[in-house]
Amino acid sequence: MLPLKGFRLGFDPLVQRVSNALDPLSARAFRGRRVAAVDDISADRGNVVLLPFRVTSGASWFELVLARALRQRGYRPLIGVGERAVNFADGYLVSGERFRDRYLNLWRTERFVRSFGEAPLHFDRLLGAATLESLRAEAAAAPIEQIPTYSKYGVDIGRQVMSSLCRYFLQSRVEVEAEPEIARGFLLTALVSLEAARKIHETYAPKLLISSHGIYASWGVFCDYFKMVGTPFVTWGFQYKSNAFLFSHNQSYHQDVISETGAVWQGQALDPVRRSELLEYITRKGSASHSDNINYYAGTKPLGAPLRQTLGIASEARVFGMFPNLGWDAQISFKPKFFATMNDWLVETVAWFAERPELSLIIRAHPAEIRVGFETREKSADILNAAFETLPPNVHLIAPGSSTSSYDVLEEVDGCLVFGSKFGLEAAVQGKPVLTAGEAYFSGKGISFDPVSKADYFDLLGQMAQGLQPRPEMVEAALGFGYHYHVRRQIILPLAEMRGPRFIDYLFDDETALAPGGIPELDHLIEACLTGRPFHALGS
């Protein structure tokens, strides 16, 4: 029996990394165990690929638990790790120490994966030295201007490379000519991922791929290849709620929620109990005591005075709230519609309000603009300062670190403007008129006002200034989809204690809990992965 309780992974600060490395229980977990090579393991129900690509403390605990659970159900997990073959892996940031992170991830790979009695399938060994050398030469020789549109074997890997570059630099636009070394580095990552996907598919004939995200040069390219050859895959991501995951079949979970038709969620009985459950969750999201695993407003305090009074806005003025995403995140997860970028939307909307002094606009910068380790290079204040010598007097910008939350702003406004933020759904659930400017989880579902052109956007904004309100059926649609997304669509897995994105400890004592019948929610998830059944919460 493999003891897991108390097994810790390494994460900041360095002192904790060292103490975790010396943890006697984690040492006992793999001491003396013979770890079979991948080719030596037999499983009569087939192969399933799991794709950490890099082993991290924040996510790979789940992937390795899932691998062990699959093995106990007769499947052979193939744990694909590519970091030994590349210099740039998704998750590295320009603000971080890439070589330190790479060393720690490689160290975790052996320590963490082997503690589960599994052998990683390293892509350098899978592909061999000659193939890797050929891929490095290909990445080095590729015309730099062709990287954004680079394709191979019919897979559009350039698009995924550009997503990786946006995430790496934490900005919505990256000019490859200005960053040739890093652009070629992520091109190599994409080429290695593509070749590994091809080799694994040909060699092991897997029944299924399970990958986080489903986007970027690593996971996204792998998923795109599996889609092209017709082999099913599942993507997943952590959600804000404690122990909550979002899963999708055969596309990224971002696009899955966007593309879901009304037939998936309309007609679900939203009785008074469910309606109350949703509204209580939404209205408490901005409080310091909210139970979400990720809560940007945990340190906020009640406002000392009404927000309009604090900002000097007349009580009779019509006020709009604008809630930007992170610029780079918006570009990766959501397609632009008629504004080329979210930054263009921000600037042009402020210019519109500048010509209408009788209206007021409150922009609440995203709190994660200054998130430690992920501080974006494109802050709302910088974008506006570059576009305007001074902000118009009727436009008010609330800084990302302000104690005034988005929820405080929402209480005061007559309309809500979003690009792709999920916050728009929370506003719509509470009956606020919502105008979208980009692709969002809830757009196109009869919940918000969704213009089809820039002219249409500003026309609808003008109508909202005149008092345009959502129709009753729009509010009902928001409640129905809100319950579907926040409750029914998110699968709760009581597997680990987390503190934000940080793994703390397992919530089970040993691997027997991972066997069929041990954790009902885990049984429910794995059945959905293997059968293609929709990913809905147990009992929903």
Coordinates of C-alpha atoms in Angstrom, one line a residue:
M1 CA 0.0 0.0 0.0
L2 CA 1.4 3.4 -1.0
P3 CA 1.1 6.0 1.9
L4 CA 0.1 9.3 0.5
K5 CA -1.2 11.4 3.4
G6 CA 1.3 14.1 4.3
F7 CA 3.3 13.8 1.0
R8 CA 4.3 17.3 0.1
L9 CA 5.5 18.9 -3.1
G10 CA 8.0 21.7 -3.4
F11 CA 7.0 25.3 -3.8
D12 CA 8.1 28.7 -2.7
P13 CA 9.8 29.8 -0.5
L14 CA 13.1 27.9 -0.9
V15 CA 13.1 26.9 2.8
Q16 CA 9.9 25.0 2.2
R17 CA 11.3 23.3 -0.9
V18 CA 14.3 22.1 1.1
S19 CA 12.1 20.9 4.0
N20 CA 9.8 19.1 1.6
A21 CA 12.7 17.4 0.0
L22 CA 13.7 16.0 3.4
D23 CA 10.2 14.9 4.3
P24 CA 10.7 11.4 5.6
L25 CA 7.2 10.2 4.6
S26 CA 7.7 11.2 0.9
A27 CA 11.1 9.4 1.0
R28 CA 9.4 6.3 2.3
A29 CA 6.8 6.5 -0.4
F30 CA 9.2 5.4 -3.1
R31 CA 12.2 3.9 -1.1
G32 CA 12.8 0.4 -2.3
R33 CA 10.0 0.4 -4.9
R34 CA 10.7 -1.1 -8.3
V35 CA 9.4 1.3 -10.9
A36 CA 8.6 -0.6 -14.1
A37 CA 9.5 0.8 -17.4
V38 CA 6.6 1.9 -19.5
D39 CA 7.0 -0.9 -22.0
D40 CA 7.1 -3.5 -19.2
I41 CA 3.6 -2.6 -17.9
S42 CA 0.6 -4.6 -19.2
A43 CA -3.0 -3.4 -18.9
D44 CA -5.8 -5.2 -20.6
R45 CA -8.1 -2.2 -21.0
G46 CA -5.7 -0.1 -23.1
N47 CA -3.5 3.0 -22.8
V48 CA -4.5 6.5 -21.6
V49 CA -2.1 9.4 -22.1
L50 CA -1.9 12.0 -19.4
L51 CA 0.0 15.1 -20.3
P52 CA 1.6 17.1 -17.6
F53 CA 4.4 18.0 -20.1
R54 CA 6.1 19.6 -17.1
V55 CA 5.6 18.4 -13.5
T56 CA 4.5 21.2 -11.2
S57 CA 3.5 21.4 -7.6
G58 CA 0.2 23.1 -8.4
A59 CA -1.4 20.8 -10.9
S60 CA 0.5 17.5 -11.3
W61 CA -0.7 16.1 -8.0
F62 CA -4.1 15.7 -9.7
E63 CA -2.7 14.2 -12.9
L64 CA -0.7 11.6 -10.9
V65 CA -3.7 10.7 -8.7
L66 CA -5.8 10.3 -11.9
A67 CA -3.0 8.1 -13.4
R68 CA -3.1 5.8 -10.3
A69 CA -6.9 5.6 -10.4
L70 CA -6.8 4.6 -14.1
R71 CA -4.3 1.9 -13.4
Q72 CA -6.6 0.5 -10.7
R73 CA -9.3 0.3 -13.3
G74 CA -7.1 -1.8 -15.7
Y75 CA -5.7 1.0 -17.9
R76 CA -2.1 1.8 -18.5
P77 CA -1.3 5.5 -17.9
L78 CA 1.3 7.0 -20.2
I79 CA 2.6 10.2 -18.4
G80 CA 4.0 12.4 -21.1
V81 CA 6.8 14.7 -19.9
G82 CA 8.5 17.0 -22.5
E83 CA 10.6 19.3 -20.4
R84 CA 13.9 17.4 -20.9
A85 CA 13.6 18.0 -24.6
V86 CA 12.9 21.8 -24.6
N87 CA 14.1 25.0 -23.0
F88 CA 10.7 26.7 -22.9
A89 CA 7.7 25.1 -21.3
D90 CA 4.3 26.6 -20.9
G91 CA 4.1 28.1 -17.4
Y92 CA 7.4 29.8 -17.6
L93 CA 7.1 33.6 -17.4
V94 CA 9.4 36.4 -18.5
S95 CA 9.3 37.7 -15.0
G96 CA 10.5 34.4 -13.5
E97 CA 13.7 32.4 -13.3
R98 CA 13.2 30.0 -16.1
F99 CA 16.3 27.9 -15.6
R100 CA 15.6 27.5 -11.9
D101 CA 12.1 26.5 -12.6
R102 CA 13.2 24.0 -15.2
Y103 CA 15.6 22.4 -12.8
L104 CA 13.0 22.1 -10.1
N105 CA 10.4 20.7 -12.5
L106 CA 12.8 18.1 -13.7
W107 CA 13.7 17.2 -10.1
R108 CA 10.0 17.0 -9.2
T109 CA 9.4 14.7 -12.2
E110 CA 11.5 11.9 -10.8
R111 CA 10.6 12.4 -7.1
F112 CA 6.9 12.9 -7.6
V113 CA 6.1 10.6 -10.5
R114 CA 8.1 7.7 -9.0
S115 CA 6.5 8.1 -5.6
F116 CA 3.3 7.0 -7.3
G117 CA 5.0 3.9 -8.8
E118 CA 4.7 5.3 -12.3
A119 CA 7.4 5.9 -15.0
P120 CA 7.3 9.1 -17.0
L121 CA 7.4 8.9 -20.7
H122 CA 10.1 11.5 -21.4
F123 CA 9.9 12.9 -24.9
D124 CA 13.6 13.0 -25.4
R125 CA 13.8 9.3 -24.9
L126 CA 10.6 8.7 -26.9
L127 CA 11.8 10.6 -30.0
G128 CA 15.6 10.0 -29.8
A129 CA 18.6 12.2 -30.3
A130 CA 18.4 12.3 -34.1
T131 CA 14.8 13.4 -34.2
L132 CA 15.4 16.1 -31.6
E133 CA 18.3 17.4 -33.5
S134 CA 16.2 17.6 -36.6
L135 CA 13.5 19.5 -34.8
R136 CA 15.9 21.9 -33.3
A137 CA 17.3 22.6 -36.8
E138 CA 13.8 23.1 -38.1
A139 CA 12.9 25.6 -35.4
A140 CA 16.2 27.4 -36.0
A141 CA 15.7 27.6 -39.8
A142 CA 12.0 28.6 -39.8
P143 CA 11.6 32.2 -41.2
I144 CA 10.8 34.3 -38.1
E145 CA 7.9 36.0 -39.8
Q146 CA 6.3 32.7 -40.6
I147 CA 6.1 31.5 -37.0
P148 CA 2.6 32.9 -36.3
T149 CA 1.2 30.9 -39.1
Y150 CA 3.5 27.8 -39.0
S151 CA 1.8 24.5 -39.7
K152 CA 2.9 20.9 -39.9
Y153 CA 1.1 17.6 -40.6
G154 CA -2.0 19.8 -41.0
V155 CA -1.8 21.2 -37.5
D156 CA -1.8 25.0 -37.0
I157 CA 1.0 25.1 -34.5
G158 CA 1.7 28.8 -35.0
R159 CA -1.5 29.8 -33.3
Q160 CA -0.6 27.8 -30.2
V161 CA 3.0 29.3 -30.3
M162 CA 1.5 32.8 -30.2
S163 CA -0.7 31.9 -27.3
S164 CA 2.3 30.6 -25.4
L165 CA 4.2 33.8 -26.2
C166 CA 1.3 36.0 -24.9
R167 CA 1.3 34.0 -21.7
Y168 CA 5.1 34.1 -21.3
F169 CA 5.3 37.8 -21.8
L170 CA 1.9 38.5 -20.0
Q171 CA 0.8 40.8 -22.8
S172 CA -1.8 40.6 -25.6
R173 CA 0.5 41.2 -28.5
V174 CA 4.0 39.8 -29.1
E175 CA 6.0 40.7 -32.2
V176 CA 8.1 37.6 -33.0
E177 CA 10.7 39.7 -34.8
A178 CA 11.4 41.5 -31.5
E179 CA 11.8 38.2 -29.6
P180 CA 13.3 35.7 -32.1
E181 CA 15.1 33.5 -29.5
I182 CA 12.0 33.0 -27.3
A183 CA 9.7 32.7 -30.3
R184 CA 11.9 29.9 -31.8
G185 CA 12.1 28.3 -28.3
F186 CA 8.3 28.0 -28.2
L187 CA 8.2 26.8 -31.8
L188 CA 10.6 24.0 -30.8
T189 CA 8.3 23.2 -27.9
A190 CA 5.4 22.9 -30.3
L191 CA 7.3 20.8 -32.8
V192 CA 8.4 18.4 -30.0
S193 CA 4.8 18.2 -28.7
L194 CA 3.5 17.5 -32.2
E195 CA 6.2 14.8 -32.9
A196 CA 5.6 13.2 -29.5
A197 CA 1.8 13.1 -30.1
R198 CA 2.4 11.5 -33.5
K199 CA 4.9 8.9 -32.1
I200 CA 2.7 8.1 -29.1
H201 CA -0.4 7.7 -31.3
E202 CA 1.4 5.4 -33.7
T203 CA 3.3 3.3 -31.0
Y204 CA 0.7 2.9 -28.2
A205 CA -2.7 3.4 -30.0
P206 CA -4.1 5.2 -26.9
K207 CA -7.8 5.2 -26.2
L208 CA -7.8 8.7 -24.7
L209 CA -5.7 11.7 -24.0
I210 CA -6.2 13.7 -20.8
S211 CA -4.6 17.2 -20.8
S212 CA -4.9 20.4 -18.9
H213 CA -5.9 23.5 -20.7
G214 CA -6.0 22.2 -24.3
I215 CA -4.2 25.4 -25.5
Y216 CA -0.6 26.6 -25.8
A217 CA 2.4 25.1 -27.6
S218 CA 2.6 22.0 -25.4
W219 CA -0.9 20.8 -24.5
G220 CA -2.8 22.6 -27.3
V221 CA -0.6 21.1 -30.1
F222 CA -1.0 17.7 -28.6
C223 CA -4.8 18.0 -28.5
D224 CA -4.9 19.5 -32.0
Y225 CA -3.1 16.4 -33.3
F226 CA -5.4 14.0 -31.5
K227 CA -8.4 15.8 -32.9
M228 CA -7.0 15.6 -36.4
V229 CA -6.5 11.9 -36.2
G230 CA -9.9 11.3 -34.5
T231 CA -8.7 10.0 -31.1
P232 CA -10.8 11.4 -28.2
F233 CA -9.3 13.7 -25.6
V234 CA -10.3 15.4 -22.4
T235 CA -9.2 18.8 -21.2
W236 CA -9.5 20.1 -17.7
G237 CA -8.8 23.2 -15.5
F238 CA -9.1 24.3 -11.9
Q239 CA -12.0 26.6 -11.0
Y240 CA -12.3 29.3 -8.3
K241 CA -14.6 27.2 -6.1
S242 CA -12.9 24.9 -3.7
N243 CA -12.1 21.4 -5.2
A244 CA -13.9 22.4 -8.4
F245 CA -12.8 21.4 -11.9
L246 CA -14.1 22.1 -15.4
F247 CA -13.7 19.3 -18.0
S248 CA -14.4 19.1 -21.7
H249 CA -14.5 16.5 -24.4
N250 CA -12.4 17.1 -27.6
Q251 CA -11.8 20.9 -27.2
S252 CA -10.4 23.3 -24.6
Y253 CA -12.8 23.7 -21.7
H254 CA -12.8 27.5 -22.5
Q255 CA -14.3 26.9 -26.0
D256 CA -16.6 24.1 -24.8
V257 CA -18.5 26.4 -22.4
I258 CA -18.7 29.1 -25.1
S259 CA -20.0 26.7 -27.8
E260 CA -22.5 24.9 -25.6
T261 CA -26.0 25.3 -27.1
G262 CA -29.1 26.1 -25.1
A263 CA -30.2 22.5 -25.4
V264 CA -27.5 21.6 -22.9
W265 CA -28.7 23.8 -20.1
Q266 CA -32.2 25.3 -21.0
G267 CA -35.1 23.5 -19.5
Q268 CA -33.3 22.5 -16.3
A269 CA -35.7 23.2 -13.5
L270 CA -34.4 26.1 -11.5
D271 CA -36.6 25.7 -8.5
P272 CA -36.5 28.1 -5.6
V273 CA -33.9 26.1 -3.8
R274 CA -31.5 26.1 -6.7
R275 CA -32.2 29.7 -7.5
S276 CA -31.4 30.6 -3.9
E277 CA -28.2 28.5 -4.0
L278 CA -27.0 30.4 -7.1
L279 CA -27.9 33.9 -5.9
E280 CA -26.3 33.3 -2.5
Y281 CA -23.1 32.1 -4.1
I282 CA -23.0 35.0 -6.6
T283 CA -23.8 37.8 -4.1
R284 CA -21.2 36.5 -1.6
K285 CA -18.3 36.3 -4.1
G286 CA -17.0 39.7 -3.3
S287 CA -16.9 39.2 0.4
A288 CA -13.7 38.5 2.4
S289 CA -15.4 35.4 3.9
H290 CA -16.3 33.8 0.6
S291 CA -15.4 30.2 0.3
D292 CA -13.8 30.3 -3.2
N293 CA -10.4 28.7 -3.4
I294 CA -9.3 31.8 -5.4
N295 CA -10.7 35.0 -3.9
Y296 CA -9.1 38.3 -5.1
Y297 CA -11.0 40.3 -2.5
A298 CA -10.2 38.4 0.6
G299 CA -8.6 41.5 2.1
T300 CA -11.3 44.0 1.3
K301 CA -13.2 46.0 3.8
P302 CA -16.7 47.5 3.6
L303 CA -16.7 51.0 1.9
G304 CA -16.8 53.9 4.4
A305 CA -19.1 55.9 2.1
P306 CA -21.2 55.4 -1.0
L307 CA -19.0 54.9 -4.0
R308 CA -20.7 57.6 -6.1
Q309 CA -20.2 60.1 -3.3
T310 CA -16.5 59.0 -3.0
L311 CA -15.9 59.5 -6.7
G312 CA -17.9 62.7 -6.9
I313 CA -20.6 61.3 -9.2
A314 CA -24.0 63.0 -9.1
S315 CA -26.7 60.9 -7.7
E316 CA -28.9 61.3 -10.8
A317 CA -26.2 60.5 -13.3
R318 CA -26.3 57.2 -15.3
V319 CA -23.2 55.2 -14.4
F320 CA -21.6 52.3 -16.2
G321 CA -19.1 49.8 -14.9
M322 CA -16.3 48.5 -17.2
F323 CA -14.6 45.3 -16.1
P324 CA -11.6 44.4 -18.2
N325 CA -10.0 40.9 -18.3
L326 CA -6.2 40.6 -18.2
G327 CA -5.3 41.6 -21.7
W328 CA -3.1 38.5 -22.5
D329 CA -5.6 36.1 -21.0
A330 CA -8.5 37.6 -23.0
Q331 CA -6.5 37.1 -26.2
I332 CA -5.7 33.5 -25.5
S333 CA -9.0 32.2 -24.2
F334 CA -11.4 34.3 -26.3
K335 CA -11.5 35.3 -29.9
P336 CA -11.7 39.0 -30.7
K337 CA -14.8 40.1 -32.6
F338 CA -14.8 43.7 -33.9
F339 CA -12.2 45.2 -31.5
A340 CA -8.7 43.9 -32.5
T341 CA -7.8 43.6 -28.8
M342 CA -9.3 44.2 -25.4
N343 CA -7.0 47.2 -25.1
D344 CA -8.6 48.8 -28.2
W345 CA -12.0 48.2 -26.6
L346 CA -10.9 50.0 -23.4
V347 CA -9.5 53.0 -25.2
E348 CA -12.3 53.5 -27.7
T349 CA -15.0 53.1 -25.0
V350 CA -13.3 55.7 -22.8
A351 CA -13.2 58.1 -25.9
W352 CA -16.9 57.5 -26.4
F353 CA -17.7 58.5 -22.8
A354 CA -15.4 61.6 -23.1
E355 CA -17.8 63.0 -25.6
R356 CA -20.8 62.4 -23.2
P357 CA -20.1 64.3 -19.9
E358 CA -23.6 63.7 -18.7
L359 CA -22.7 60.0 -18.3
S360 CA -20.1 58.4 -15.9
L361 CA -17.9 55.4 -16.4
I362 CA -16.2 53.4 -13.6
I363 CA -13.4 51.1 -14.7
R364 CA -12.4 48.5 -12.2
A365 CA -9.0 47.2 -13.2
H366 CA -8.7 43.4 -12.8
P367 CA -7.1 42.6 -9.3
A368 CA -4.8 40.1 -10.9
E369 CA -3.0 42.8 -12.8
I370 CA -0.6 43.0 -9.9
R371 CA -0.8 39.3 -8.8
V372 CA 2.6 38.3 -7.4
G373 CA 4.5 36.3 -10.0
F374 CA 1.9 37.0 -12.7
E375 CA 2.0 40.8 -12.8
T376 CA 0.8 41.7 -16.3
R377 CA 2.8 43.9 -18.6
E378 CA -0.4 45.6 -19.8
K379 CA -2.1 47.4 -16.9
S380 CA -5.3 49.3 -17.5
A381 CA -3.7 52.5 -16.1
D382 CA -0.7 52.2 -18.5
I383 CA -3.0 51.6 -21.5
L384 CA -5.1 54.7 -20.7
N385 CA -2.2 56.9 -19.8
A386 CA -0.7 56.2 -23.2
A387 CA -3.9 57.0 -25.0
F388 CA -5.1 60.1 -22.9
E389 CA -3.1 63.0 -21.5
T390 CA -5.5 62.9 -18.6
L391 CA -8.6 60.8 -18.1
P392 CA -11.9 62.5 -18.9
P393 CA -13.5 63.9 -15.7
N394 CA -16.4 61.5 -16.0
V395 CA -14.2 58.4 -16.2
H396 CA -12.9 56.9 -13.0
L397 CA -10.3 54.2 -12.8
I398 CA -10.1 52.0 -9.7
A399 CA -6.6 50.5 -9.2
P400 CA -6.1 46.7 -9.2
G401 CA -5.1 46.8 -5.5
S402 CA -7.9 49.0 -4.3
S403 CA -10.2 47.9 -1.5
T404 CA -13.1 48.9 -3.7
S405 CA -14.1 45.6 -5.4
S406 CA -15.8 44.9 -8.7
Y407 CA -18.8 43.9 -6.6
D408 CA -18.9 47.3 -4.9
V409 CA -18.8 48.9 -8.4
L410 CA -21.6 46.6 -9.7
E411 CA -24.0 47.7 -6.9
E412 CA -23.7 51.4 -8.1
V413 CA -23.9 51.0 -11.9
D414 CA -26.8 51.1 -14.4
G415 CA -25.0 48.9 -16.9
C416 CA -22.0 46.5 -17.1
L417 CA -19.5 46.5 -20.0
V418 CA -17.2 43.4 -20.5
F419 CA -14.9 42.0 -23.1
G420 CA -14.8 38.3 -22.1
S421 CA -15.0 38.4 -18.3
K422 CA -17.1 35.8 -16.5
F423 CA -18.0 38.7 -14.2
G424 CA -20.6 39.7 -16.8
L425 CA -22.5 36.6 -16.0
E426 CA -22.6 37.5 -12.4
A427 CA -24.0 40.9 -13.3
A428 CA -26.6 39.4 -15.6
V429 CA -27.7 36.9 -12.9
Q430 CA -28.5 40.0 -10.7
G431 CA -30.6 41.6 -13.4
K432 CA -28.0 44.2 -14.7
P433 CA -27.9 44.9 -18.4
V434 CA -24.6 43.5 -19.8
L435 CA -23.0 44.6 -23.0
T436 CA -20.3 42.3 -24.4
A437 CA -17.4 43.4 -26.8
G438 CA -15.7 40.1 -27.2
E439 CA -16.3 36.4 -26.9
A440 CA -17.4 35.3 -23.4
Y441 CA -18.6 32.1 -21.8
F442 CA -22.2 33.5 -21.7
S443 CA -22.4 35.5 -25.0
G444 CA -24.7 34.4 -27.7
K445 CA -27.0 32.7 -25.1
G446 CA -29.7 35.3 -24.9
I447 CA -28.3 36.6 -21.6
S448 CA -26.4 39.8 -22.6
F449 CA -26.5 42.3 -25.4
D450 CA -24.1 41.0 -27.9
P451 CA -23.3 43.4 -30.8
V452 CA -22.0 42.1 -34.1
S453 CA -20.0 45.1 -35.1
K454 CA -18.3 48.2 -33.6
A455 CA -21.2 50.4 -34.8
D456 CA -23.7 48.0 -33.2
Y457 CA -21.7 48.1 -30.0
F458 CA -21.8 51.9 -29.7
D459 CA -25.4 52.0 -30.7
L460 CA -26.4 49.5 -28.0
L461 CA -24.2 51.5 -25.5
G462 CA -26.2 54.6 -26.5
Q463 CA -29.5 52.7 -25.9
M464 CA -28.2 51.6 -22.5
A465 CA -27.5 55.2 -21.7
Q466 CA -31.2 55.9 -22.5
G467 CA -32.3 53.1 -20.1
L468 CA -32.2 49.9 -22.1
Q469 CA -32.9 47.0 -19.7
P470 CA -32.7 43.2 -20.1
R471 CA -36.0 41.5 -20.9
P472 CA -37.3 39.2 -18.3
E473 CA -36.4 36.1 -20.4
M474 CA -32.8 37.4 -20.5
V475 CA -32.6 37.4 -16.7
E476 CA -34.1 33.9 -16.6
A477 CA -31.6 32.7 -19.1
A478 CA -28.8 34.2 -17.0
L479 CA -30.1 32.4 -13.9
G480 CA -30.4 29.1 -15.9
F481 CA -27.0 29.3 -17.4
G482 CA -25.5 30.6 -14.2
Y483 CA -26.6 27.6 -12.3
H484 CA -25.5 25.3 -15.1
Y485 CA -22.0 26.9 -15.2
H486 CA -21.4 27.5 -11.5
V487 CA -23.0 24.5 -10.0
R488 CA -24.0 21.8 -12.5
R489 CA -21.0 22.1 -14.9
Q490 CA -18.3 22.2 -12.3
I491 CA -17.2 18.8 -10.9
I492 CA -16.2 18.8 -7.2
L493 CA -13.4 16.3 -6.4
P494 CA -12.6 16.0 -2.7
L495 CA -9.0 14.9 -3.4
A496 CA -6.7 17.6 -2.0
E497 CA -6.6 20.6 0.3
M498 CA -5.6 23.7 -1.7
R499 CA -4.7 27.2 -0.8
G500 CA -5.3 29.2 -3.9
P501 CA -3.3 27.4 -6.6
R502 CA -1.1 25.8 -4.0
F503 CA -1.3 22.1 -3.1
I504 CA -1.3 21.5 0.7
D505 CA -2.1 17.9 1.3
Y506 CA -4.3 15.0 0.2
L507 CA -7.7 14.4 1.6
F508 CA -7.4 10.6 1.5
D509 CA -5.0 8.4 3.4
D510 CA -3.7 5.9 0.8
E511 CA -4.2 4.7 -2.7
T512 CA -7.0 2.3 -1.8
A513 CA -9.3 5.3 -1.8
L514 CA -8.6 5.7 -5.6
A515 CA -9.9 2.3 -6.5
P516 CA -13.5 1.9 -7.9
G517 CA -16.0 2.6 -5.2
G518 CA -13.6 4.6 -3.0
I519 CA -14.5 8.2 -3.9
P520 CA -17.9 8.4 -5.8
E521 CA -17.0 11.8 -7.4
L522 CA -13.8 10.2 -8.8
D523 CA -15.7 7.2 -10.2
H524 CA -18.2 9.6 -11.8
L525 CA -15.4 11.6 -13.4
I526 CA -13.5 8.7 -14.8
E527 CA -16.7 7.2 -16.3
A528 CA -17.4 10.4 -18.1
C529 CA -13.8 10.6 -19.4
L530 CA -13.9 7.1 -20.8
T531 CA -17.5 7.0 -22.1
G532 CA -17.8 10.5 -23.5
R533 CA -20.7 11.3 -21.2
P534 CA -21.2 15.0 -20.5
F535 CA -19.2 16.4 -17.6
H536 CA -21.9 17.3 -15.1
A537 CA -21.6 17.3 -11.3
L538 CA -22.5 14.1 -9.5
G539 CA -26.2 14.1 -8.7
S540 CA -27.0 17.2 -10.9

